[in-house]
Amino acid sequence: MRWALIGASDIAATRIIPAIKAVGDEVVVVRTGNLEHGMKWAAEQGITEVVTDLAAALERTDVDAVYVSSLNTLHREHVEAAAAAGKHVLAEKPLAMRVADARAMVDACKRANVVMATNHHLPANPVHRRMKEVIATGELGEIRAIRFHHAVNLPQRLVGWRISAINEGGVIFDVTVHDAAAIAAMLGTNAISVSATALNQDNDPKGPPDAVMTDILWEGGVLVQTHDSYNNPHISTSVHVLGTKAALEADNCNTGDPVGTLTLVKNLRRENIEIGAREDMYIQTVRAFGAAVRGEGEVIVTGEAGVRSLAVAVATAEAATTGQRVNVSQE
């Protein structure tokens, strides 16, 4: 399959292009709003065609699919244009900054009869997949609570819009949105309401928050706590799933790499759980996307699931701003 990249981003360079190449696909063109940056970036990635005109990338007959990793506020425009051109779409998270925009993107792809997927990597993490399997067996009993620790140390190369773009940056739309997608994938259910406290602990206080803690009520009476930040270089990420019969402890499992451990805990006795194959999550995502395009399978995270994860992030941002508990709306 041949790809156009909309956005000369770090995630495209470090994760998606290697995944595209790993499955035997090809990047034929990159569209960027900054030609000087795009030319340098494309040369580093071995891409020969660089354009600034969106149509010049989307109307090519040698493009089958589009990966959108442009500015978050431009995702809707770019996804809708790709769908109108008949191209299949893998869109970066968050799908947009407003649920209505994300919903419009999904609807546009449906009308155009093209495949749409959201680039949430955690549902493809082997530890997360193993947790989902264990939960599905009923071995944990009724799930009562989940603690999701996703506080990380932001690499210097990723500092920029994440801490300065008040309209599209911040840890909620960068990280909490991932938590929501991962929990939904594990449980197969949706968030109902959220309360949150968000701060800017280490960056411009006028910028978007770089730390947030949430209290989310999930369907089935599951209590969810999340902690996301850019200022934790000390301990690894983790997930705790508490059931009536047993619990799961996953450690170092919320990164961009297929790492981590999983332990079953029952009556204070601990048993390591084998994880199995540990394939790169982005390769899994691109491979599954290609299979869906060929009619041979399903994407790992759908556009619809991307709408639902965004809805949690939007509600979290509102709750943090207002100090009120906010219902999660998917419209």
mmCIF file of C-alpha atoms in Angstrom:
data_model
loop_
_atom_site.group_PDB
_atom_site.id
_atom_site.type_symbol
_atom_site.label_atom_id
_atom_site.label_comp_id
_atom_site.label_asym_id
_atom_site.label_seq_id
_atom_site.Cartn_x
_atom_site.Cartn_y
_atom_site.Cartn_z
ATOM 1 C CA MET A 1 0.000 0.000 0.000
ATOM 2 C CA ARG A 2 1.210 3.513 -0.823
ATOM 3 C CA TRP A 3 0.901 6.322 1.710
ATOM 4 C CA ALA A 4 0.723 10.096 1.834
ATOM 5 C CA LEU A 5 1.741 11.719 5.106
ATOM 6 C CA ILE A 6 -0.113 14.862 6.136
ATOM 7 C CA GLY A 7 2.239 16.424 8.650
ATOM 8 C CA ALA A 8 6.008 16.143 9.027
ATOM 9 C CA SER A 9 5.806 15.136 12.676
ATOM 10 C CA ASP A 10 8.001 13.368 15.213
ATOM 11 C CA ILE A 11 5.529 10.492 15.575
ATOM 12 C CA ALA A 12 5.521 10.007 11.813
ATOM 13 C CA ALA A 13 9.312 9.939 11.694
ATOM 14 C CA THR A 14 9.973 7.768 14.731
ATOM 15 C CA ARG A 15 7.033 5.365 14.665
ATOM 16 C CA ILE A 16 4.799 5.390 11.610
ATOM 17 C CA ILE A 17 7.334 5.508 8.773
ATOM 18 C CA PRO A 18 9.325 2.593 10.281
ATOM 19 C CA ALA A 19 6.048 0.672 10.694
ATOM 20 C CA ILE A 20 4.978 1.395 7.113
ATOM 21 C CA LYS A 21 8.318 0.118 5.853
ATOM 22 C CA ALA A 22 8.220 -2.921 8.158
ATOM 23 C CA VAL A 23 4.958 -4.189 6.635
ATOM 24 C CA GLY A 24 6.217 -3.642 3.094
ATOM 25 C CA ASP A 25 4.299 -0.434 2.352
ATOM 26 C CA GLU A 26 5.737 2.765 0.888
ATOM 27 C CA VAL A 27 5.533 6.491 1.640
ATOM 28 C CA VAL A 28 5.331 8.386 -1.644
ATOM 29 C CA VAL A 29 4.693 11.978 -0.527
ATOM 30 C CA VAL A 30 4.561 14.193 2.542
ATOM 31 C CA ARG A 31 2.444 17.331 2.766
ATOM 32 C CA THR A 32 3.595 20.025 5.180
ATOM 33 C CA GLY A 33 2.646 23.608 5.899
ATOM 34 C CA ASN A 34 6.319 24.561 6.306
ATOM 35 C CA LEU A 35 8.294 23.787 3.158
ATOM 36 C CA GLU A 36 11.730 24.442 4.673
ATOM 37 C CA HIS A 37 11.039 22.127 7.611
ATOM 38 C CA GLY A 38 9.345 19.594 5.345
ATOM 39 C CA MET A 39 12.252 19.392 2.875
ATOM 40 C CA LYS A 40 14.783 18.792 5.647
ATOM 41 C CA TRP A 41 12.500 16.322 7.420
ATOM 42 C CA ALA A 42 11.703 14.398 4.222
ATOM 43 C CA ALA A 43 15.376 14.123 3.297
ATOM 44 C CA GLU A 44 16.095 12.602 6.702
ATOM 45 C CA GLN A 45 13.304 10.068 6.141
ATOM 46 C CA GLY A 46 14.263 9.227 2.564
ATOM 47 C CA ILE A 47 11.060 10.690 1.088
ATOM 48 C CA THR A 48 11.570 12.400 -2.277
ATOM 49 C CA GLU A 49 8.232 14.170 -2.772
ATOM 50 C CA VAL A 50 7.298 17.149 -0.562
ATOM 51 C CA VAL A 51 4.306 19.419 -1.196
ATOM 52 C CA THR A 52 2.573 22.238 0.634
ATOM 53 C CA ASP A 53 -0.703 21.962 -1.280
ATOM 54 C CA LEU A 54 -3.065 19.461 0.321
ATOM 55 C CA ALA A 55 -4.735 18.496 -2.951
ATOM 56 C CA ALA A 56 -1.348 17.803 -4.510
ATOM 57 C CA ALA A 57 -0.884 14.983 -2.005
ATOM 58 C CA LEU A 58 -4.440 13.662 -1.871
ATOM 59 C CA GLU A 59 -5.276 13.632 -5.574
ATOM 60 C CA ARG A 60 -2.326 11.468 -6.564
ATOM 61 C CA THR A 61 -3.318 8.193 -8.171
ATOM 62 C CA ASP A 62 -0.371 6.453 -6.501
ATOM 63 C CA VAL A 63 -1.709 7.143 -2.988
ATOM 64 C CA ASP A 64 -3.959 4.551 -1.336
ATOM 65 C CA ALA A 65 -3.955 5.729 2.278
ATOM 66 C CA VAL A 66 -3.220 8.828 4.314
ATOM 67 C CA TYR A 67 -1.680 9.219 7.753
ATOM 68 C CA VAL A 68 -2.746 12.499 9.362
ATOM 69 C CA SER A 69 -0.462 13.896 12.073
ATOM 70 C CA SER A 70 -0.857 17.596 11.424
ATOM 71 C CA LEU A 71 -1.852 20.129 14.085
ATOM 72 C CA ASN A 72 -4.735 18.798 16.171
ATOM 73 C CA THR A 73 -6.940 21.705 15.146
ATOM 74 C CA LEU A 74 -6.411 20.812 11.461
ATOM 75 C CA HIS A 75 -7.258 17.106 11.714
ATOM 76 C CA ARG A 76 -10.884 17.504 10.691
ATOM 77 C CA GLU A 77 -10.050 19.491 7.552
ATOM 78 C CA HIS A 78 -7.374 17.021 6.524
ATOM 79 C CA VAL A 79 -9.339 13.857 7.262
ATOM 80 C CA GLU A 80 -12.434 15.101 5.466
ATOM 81 C CA ALA A 81 -10.318 16.062 2.446
ATOM 82 C CA ALA A 82 -8.684 12.630 2.413
ATOM 83 C CA ALA A 83 -12.060 10.907 2.601
ATOM 84 C CA ALA A 84 -13.412 13.095 -0.215
ATOM 85 C CA ALA A 85 -10.419 11.995 -2.316
ATOM 86 C CA GLY A 86 -11.289 8.345 -1.633
ATOM 87 C CA LYS A 87 -8.228 7.657 0.520
ATOM 88 C CA HIS A 88 -8.244 5.430 3.592
ATOM 89 C CA VAL A 89 -7.292 7.302 6.771
ATOM 90 C CA LEU A 90 -5.137 6.577 9.803
ATOM 91 C CA ALA A 91 -5.560 9.645 12.020
ATOM 92 C CA GLU A 92 -3.391 10.664 14.936
ATOM 93 C CA LYS A 93 -4.922 11.163 18.362
ATOM 94 C CA PRO A 94 -6.615 13.238 19.550
ATOM 95 C CA LEU A 95 -8.855 13.120 16.509
ATOM 96 C CA ALA A 96 -9.772 16.765 17.135
ATOM 97 C CA MET A 97 -10.246 19.206 19.984
ATOM 98 C CA ARG A 98 -14.050 19.022 19.860
ATOM 99 C CA VAL A 99 -16.176 15.891 19.843
ATOM 100 C CA ALA A 100 -18.389 17.301 17.091
ATOM 101 C CA ASP A 101 -15.362 17.649 14.800
ATOM 102 C CA ALA A 102 -14.225 14.091 15.487
ATOM 103 C CA ARG A 103 -17.737 12.802 14.861
ATOM 104 C CA ALA A 104 -17.798 14.676 11.527
ATOM 105 C CA MET A 105 -14.511 13.029 10.541
ATOM 106 C CA VAL A 106 -15.876 9.556 11.222
ATOM 107 C CA ASP A 107 -19.069 10.328 9.334
ATOM 108 C CA ALA A 108 -17.097 11.646 6.342
ATOM 109 C CA CYS A 109 -15.114 8.420 6.113
ATOM 110 C CA LYS A 110 -18.277 6.348 6.372
ATOM 111 C CA ARG A 111 -19.941 8.304 3.575
ATOM 112 C CA ALA A 112 -16.868 7.880 1.392
ATOM 113 C CA ASN A 113 -16.707 4.152 2.227
ATOM 114 C CA VAL A 114 -13.074 4.372 3.278
ATOM 115 C CA VAL A 115 -11.425 2.741 6.276
ATOM 116 C CA MET A 116 -10.672 5.025 9.216
ATOM 117 C CA ALA A 117 -8.533 4.175 12.243
ATOM 118 C CA THR A 118 -7.211 6.149 15.208
ATOM 119 C CA ASN A 119 -3.542 5.892 16.120
ATOM 120 C CA HIS A 120 -3.878 4.902 19.784
ATOM 121 C CA HIS A 121 -0.987 2.544 20.459
ATOM 122 C CA LEU A 122 -1.773 1.199 23.950
ATOM 123 C CA PRO A 123 -4.567 -1.200 22.895
ATOM 124 C CA ALA A 124 -1.881 -2.957 20.829
ATOM 125 C CA ASN A 125 0.559 -3.172 23.732
ATOM 126 C CA PRO A 126 1.114 -6.865 24.545
ATOM 127 C CA VAL A 127 0.642 -6.298 28.295
ATOM 128 C CA HIS A 128 -2.623 -4.434 27.713
ATOM 129 C CA ARG A 129 -3.821 -7.172 25.387
ATOM 130 C CA ARG A 130 -2.980 -9.782 28.002
ATOM 131 C CA MET A 131 -4.896 -7.808 30.645
ATOM 132 C CA LYS A 132 -7.906 -7.707 28.337
ATOM 133 C CA GLU A 133 -7.702 -11.484 27.887
ATOM 134 C CA VAL A 134 -7.508 -12.130 31.624
ATOM 135 C CA ILE A 135 -10.434 -9.792 32.319
ATOM 136 C CA ALA A 136 -12.486 -11.585 29.654
ATOM 137 C CA THR A 137 -11.976 -14.967 31.351
ATOM 138 C CA GLY A 138 -13.753 -13.745 34.487
ATOM 139 C CA GLU A 139 -10.799 -14.773 36.645
ATOM 140 C CA LEU A 140 -10.803 -11.367 38.338
ATOM 141 C CA GLY A 141 -14.506 -11.504 39.089
ATOM 142 C CA GLU A 142 -16.419 -8.257 38.865
ATOM 143 C CA ILE A 143 -14.136 -5.339 38.018
ATOM 144 C CA ARG A 144 -14.432 -2.690 40.713
ATOM 145 C CA ALA A 145 -11.632 -0.221 40.029
ATOM 146 C CA ILE A 146 -8.698 0.690 37.762
ATOM 147 C CA ARG A 147 -5.713 2.854 38.684
ATOM 148 C CA PHE A 148 -3.916 4.127 35.590
ATOM 149 C CA HIS A 149 -0.526 5.768 36.195
ATOM 150 C CA HIS A 150 0.710 7.470 33.026
ATOM 151 C CA ALA A 151 2.986 10.164 34.430
ATOM 152 C CA VAL A 152 6.118 10.345 32.300
ATOM 153 C CA ASN A 153 9.148 12.542 31.659
ATOM 154 C CA LEU A 154 8.570 14.497 28.440
ATOM 155 C CA PRO A 155 11.622 14.171 26.137
ATOM 156 C CA GLN A 156 13.124 17.482 25.082
ATOM 157 C CA ARG A 157 12.453 16.764 21.408
ATOM 158 C CA LEU A 158 8.713 16.632 22.155
ATOM 159 C CA VAL A 159 8.597 19.907 24.044
ATOM 160 C CA GLY A 160 6.736 22.485 21.986
ATOM 161 C CA TRP A 161 3.023 22.441 21.253
ATOM 162 C CA ARG A 162 2.447 20.049 24.139
ATOM 163 C CA ILE A 163 3.325 22.704 26.706
ATOM 164 C CA SER A 164 2.731 25.933 24.782
ATOM 165 C CA ALA A 165 -0.279 25.522 22.470
ATOM 166 C CA ILE A 166 -3.175 26.598 24.671
ATOM 167 C CA ASN A 167 -5.757 25.603 22.033
ATOM 168 C CA GLU A 168 -4.490 22.087 21.315
ATOM 169 C CA GLY A 169 -1.718 21.124 23.712
ATOM 170 C CA GLY A 170 -1.447 19.904 27.270
ATOM 171 C CA VAL A 171 -1.295 16.554 28.965
ATOM 172 C CA ILE A 172 -5.060 15.913 28.861
ATOM 173 C CA PHE A 173 -5.303 15.837 25.073
ATOM 174 C CA ASP A 174 -1.896 14.212 24.723
ATOM 175 C CA VAL A 175 -1.950 11.524 27.432
ATOM 176 C CA THR A 176 -5.304 11.248 29.214
ATOM 177 C CA VAL A 177 -6.888 10.558 25.839
ATOM 178 C CA HIS A 178 -4.601 7.506 25.563
ATOM 179 C CA ASP A 179 -5.701 6.294 29.009
ATOM 180 C CA ALA A 180 -9.331 6.475 27.931
ATOM 181 C CA ALA A 181 -8.689 4.468 24.774
ATOM 182 C CA ALA A 182 -6.740 1.823 26.683
ATOM 183 C CA ILE A 183 -9.344 1.384 29.421
ATOM 184 C CA ALA A 184 -12.185 1.224 26.904
ATOM 185 C CA ALA A 185 -10.317 -1.447 24.954
ATOM 186 C CA MET A 186 -9.748 -3.536 28.088
ATOM 187 C CA LEU A 187 -13.289 -3.286 29.435
ATOM 188 C CA GLY A 188 -15.283 -2.927 26.224
ATOM 189 C CA THR A 189 -17.412 -0.221 27.886
ATOM 190 C CA ASN A 190 -17.599 3.566 28.051
ATOM 191 C CA ALA A 191 -16.885 6.348 30.531
ATOM 192 C CA ILE A 192 -19.915 8.035 32.112
ATOM 193 C CA SER A 193 -18.626 11.068 34.025
ATOM 194 C CA VAL A 194 -15.403 12.628 35.261
ATOM 195 C CA SER A 195 -14.024 15.029 37.812
ATOM 196 C CA ALA A 196 -10.464 16.281 37.527
ATOM 197 C CA THR A 197 -7.750 18.495 38.937
ATOM 198 C CA ALA A 198 -5.200 19.845 36.466
ATOM 199 C CA LEU A 199 -2.166 22.033 37.118
ATOM 200 C CA ASN A 200 0.784 23.500 35.314
ATOM 201 C CA GLN A 201 3.528 22.414 37.671
ATOM 202 C CA ASP A 202 6.673 22.996 35.629
ATOM 203 C CA ASN A 203 5.864 25.114 32.589
ATOM 204 C CA ASP A 204 4.190 28.397 31.642
ATOM 205 C CA PRO A 205 1.216 28.815 34.015
ATOM 206 C CA LYS A 206 -0.644 30.468 31.146
ATOM 207 C CA GLY A 207 -0.165 27.386 28.996
ATOM 208 C CA PRO A 208 -2.132 24.130 28.995
ATOM 209 C CA PRO A 209 -1.825 21.847 32.055
ATOM 210 C CA ASP A 210 1.152 19.519 32.280
ATOM 211 C CA ALA A 211 -0.302 17.388 35.106
ATOM 212 C CA VAL A 212 -3.777 16.038 35.797
ATOM 213 C CA MET A 213 -5.508 13.539 38.060
ATOM 214 C CA THR A 214 -8.990 12.255 37.324
ATOM 215 C CA ASP A 215 -11.815 10.374 38.981
ATOM 216 C CA ILE A 216 -13.861 8.694 36.241
ATOM 217 C CA LEU A 217 -17.040 6.676 36.644
ATOM 218 C CA TRP A 218 -17.099 3.924 34.047
ATOM 219 C CA GLU A 219 -20.045 1.804 32.940
ATOM 220 C CA GLY A 220 -20.695 -1.164 35.199
ATOM 221 C CA GLY A 221 -19.858 0.816 38.323
ATOM 222 C CA VAL A 222 -16.100 0.732 37.719
ATOM 223 C CA LEU A 223 -14.150 3.474 39.508
ATOM 224 C CA VAL A 224 -11.193 4.737 37.477
ATOM 225 C CA GLN A 225 -8.340 6.952 38.646
ATOM 226 C CA THR A 226 -5.733 8.336 36.251
ATOM 227 C CA HIS A 227 -2.575 10.352 36.806
ATOM 228 C CA ASP A 228 -0.928 11.908 33.765
ATOM 229 C CA SER A 229 1.985 14.338 33.749
ATOM 230 C CA TYR A 230 5.147 15.397 31.939
ATOM 231 C CA ASN A 231 7.273 15.640 35.103
ATOM 232 C CA ASN A 232 7.950 12.121 36.358
ATOM 233 C CA PRO A 233 11.452 10.763 35.652
ATOM 234 C CA HIS A 234 11.414 8.515 38.702
ATOM 235 C CA ILE A 235 8.983 5.586 38.524
ATOM 236 C CA SER A 236 7.583 3.561 35.669
ATOM 237 C CA THR A 237 4.050 3.726 34.343
ATOM 238 C CA SER A 238 1.541 1.177 35.617
ATOM 239 C CA VAL A 239 -2.024 -0.132 35.602
ATOM 240 C CA HIS A 240 -3.839 -1.808 38.511
ATOM 241 C CA VAL A 241 -7.101 -3.629 37.836
ATOM 242 C CA LEU A 242 -9.006 -4.543 41.010
ATOM 243 C CA GLY A 243 -11.629 -7.300 40.854
ATOM 244 C CA THR A 244 -13.757 -9.108 43.419
ATOM 245 C CA LYS A 245 -11.794 -12.366 42.995
ATOM 246 C CA ALA A 246 -8.308 -11.160 42.076
ATOM 247 C CA ALA A 247 -6.330 -8.211 40.792
ATOM 248 C CA LEU A 248 -3.810 -7.397 38.091
ATOM 249 C CA GLU A 249 -0.678 -5.292 38.440
ATOM 250 C CA ALA A 250 0.956 -4.178 35.204
ATOM 251 C CA ASP A 251 4.244 -2.274 35.347
ATOM 252 C CA ASN A 252 6.136 -0.205 32.748
ATOM 253 C CA CYS A 253 3.302 -0.799 30.301
ATOM 254 C CA ASN A 254 2.191 2.653 29.120
ATOM 255 C CA THR A 255 5.084 3.571 26.842
ATOM 256 C CA GLY A 256 5.535 3.559 23.088
ATOM 257 C CA ASP A 257 7.420 0.261 23.205
ATOM 258 C CA PRO A 258 6.077 -3.302 23.673
ATOM 259 C CA VAL A 259 7.498 -3.690 27.174
ATOM 260 C CA GLY A 260 6.144 -4.278 30.664
ATOM 261 C CA THR A 261 5.280 -7.015 33.131
ATOM 262 C CA LEU A 262 2.011 -8.401 34.427
ATOM 263 C CA THR A 263 1.224 -10.009 37.775
ATOM 264 C CA LEU A 264 -1.924 -11.698 39.038
ATOM 265 C CA VAL A 265 -2.529 -11.009 42.738
ATOM 266 C CA LYS A 266 -4.971 -13.127 44.741
ATOM 267 C CA ASN A 267 -5.195 -13.106 48.523
ATOM 268 C CA LEU A 268 -1.845 -11.281 48.563
ATOM 269 C CA ARG A 269 -0.197 -14.084 46.611
ATOM 270 C CA ARG A 270 1.535 -13.029 43.413
ATOM 271 C CA GLU A 271 1.876 -14.951 40.167
ATOM 272 C CA ASN A 272 3.703 -13.683 37.102
ATOM 273 C CA ILE A 273 1.692 -13.879 33.881
ATOM 274 C CA GLU A 274 3.461 -14.693 30.629
ATOM 275 C CA ILE A 275 2.954 -12.012 28.010
ATOM 276 C CA GLY A 276 3.882 -13.799 24.812
ATOM 277 C CA ALA A 277 5.051 -12.132 21.599
ATOM 278 C CA ARG A 278 6.091 -8.493 21.942
ATOM 279 C CA GLU A 279 5.707 -6.938 18.518
ATOM 280 C CA ASP A 280 5.976 -3.198 17.945
ATOM 281 C CA MET A 281 2.528 -1.627 18.494
ATOM 282 C CA TYR A 282 2.751 0.683 15.510
ATOM 283 C CA ILE A 283 3.622 -2.177 13.186
ATOM 284 C CA GLN A 284 0.555 -3.985 14.501
ATOM 285 C CA THR A 285 -1.534 -0.872 13.861
ATOM 286 C CA VAL A 286 -0.347 -0.392 10.288
ATOM 287 C CA ARG A 287 -0.633 -4.096 9.473
ATOM 288 C CA ALA A 288 -4.174 -4.314 10.842
ATOM 289 C CA PHE A 289 -5.082 -1.143 8.952
ATOM 290 C CA GLY A 290 -3.860 -2.665 5.697
ATOM 291 C CA ALA A 291 -5.795 -5.863 6.349
ATOM 292 C CA ALA A 292 -8.952 -3.819 6.951
ATOM 293 C CA VAL A 293 -8.417 -1.969 3.668
ATOM 294 C CA ARG A 294 -8.175 -5.315 1.888
ATOM 295 C CA GLY A 295 -11.321 -6.544 3.636
ATOM 296 C CA GLU A 296 -9.359 -9.153 5.581
ATOM 297 C CA GLY A 297 -9.696 -7.886 9.153
ATOM 298 C CA GLU A 298 -10.385 -4.936 11.425
ATOM 299 C CA VAL A 299 -8.345 -1.959 12.582
ATOM 300 C CA ILE A 300 -7.107 -2.019 16.164
ATOM 301 C CA VAL A 301 -8.691 1.300 17.187
ATOM 302 C CA THR A 302 -11.583 2.550 15.069
ATOM 303 C CA GLY A 303 -12.489 6.135 14.324
ATOM 304 C CA GLU A 304 -15.522 5.669 16.547
ATOM 305 C CA ALA A 305 -13.278 4.581 19.428
ATOM 306 C CA GLY A 306 -11.210 7.689 18.786
ATOM 307 C CA VAL A 307 -14.337 9.793 19.238
ATOM 308 C CA ARG A 308 -15.033 8.102 22.565
ATOM 309 C CA SER A 309 -11.503 8.643 23.885
ATOM 310 C CA LEU A 310 -11.647 12.294 22.825
ATOM 311 C CA ALA A 311 -14.976 12.673 24.635
ATOM 312 C CA VAL A 312 -13.273 11.649 27.885
ATOM 313 C CA ALA A 313 -10.471 14.163 27.312
ATOM 314 C CA VAL A 314 -12.938 16.963 26.539
ATOM 315 C CA ALA A 315 -14.945 16.180 29.686
ATOM 316 C CA THR A 316 -11.735 16.030 31.726
ATOM 317 C CA ALA A 317 -10.638 19.452 30.493
ATOM 318 C CA GLU A 318 -14.043 20.930 31.299
ATOM 319 C CA ALA A 319 -14.102 19.319 34.742
ATOM 320 C CA ALA A 320 -10.622 20.633 35.532
ATOM 321 C CA THR A 321 -11.590 24.136 34.432
ATOM 322 C CA THR A 322 -14.979 24.336 36.158
ATOM 323 C CA GLY A 323 -14.315 22.259 39.248
ATOM 324 C CA GLN A 324 -17.543 20.381 38.535
ATOM 325 C CA ARG A 325 -18.217 16.755 37.690
ATOM 326 C CA VAL A 326 -18.907 16.522 33.948
ATOM 327 C CA ASN A 327 -20.840 13.910 31.991
ATOM 328 C CA VAL A 328 -18.957 12.364 29.075
ATOM 329 C CA SER A 329 -20.824 13.201 25.877
ATOM 330 C CA GLN A 330 -20.020 11.536 22.574
ATOM 331 C CA GLU A 331 -21.960 14.084 20.525
#
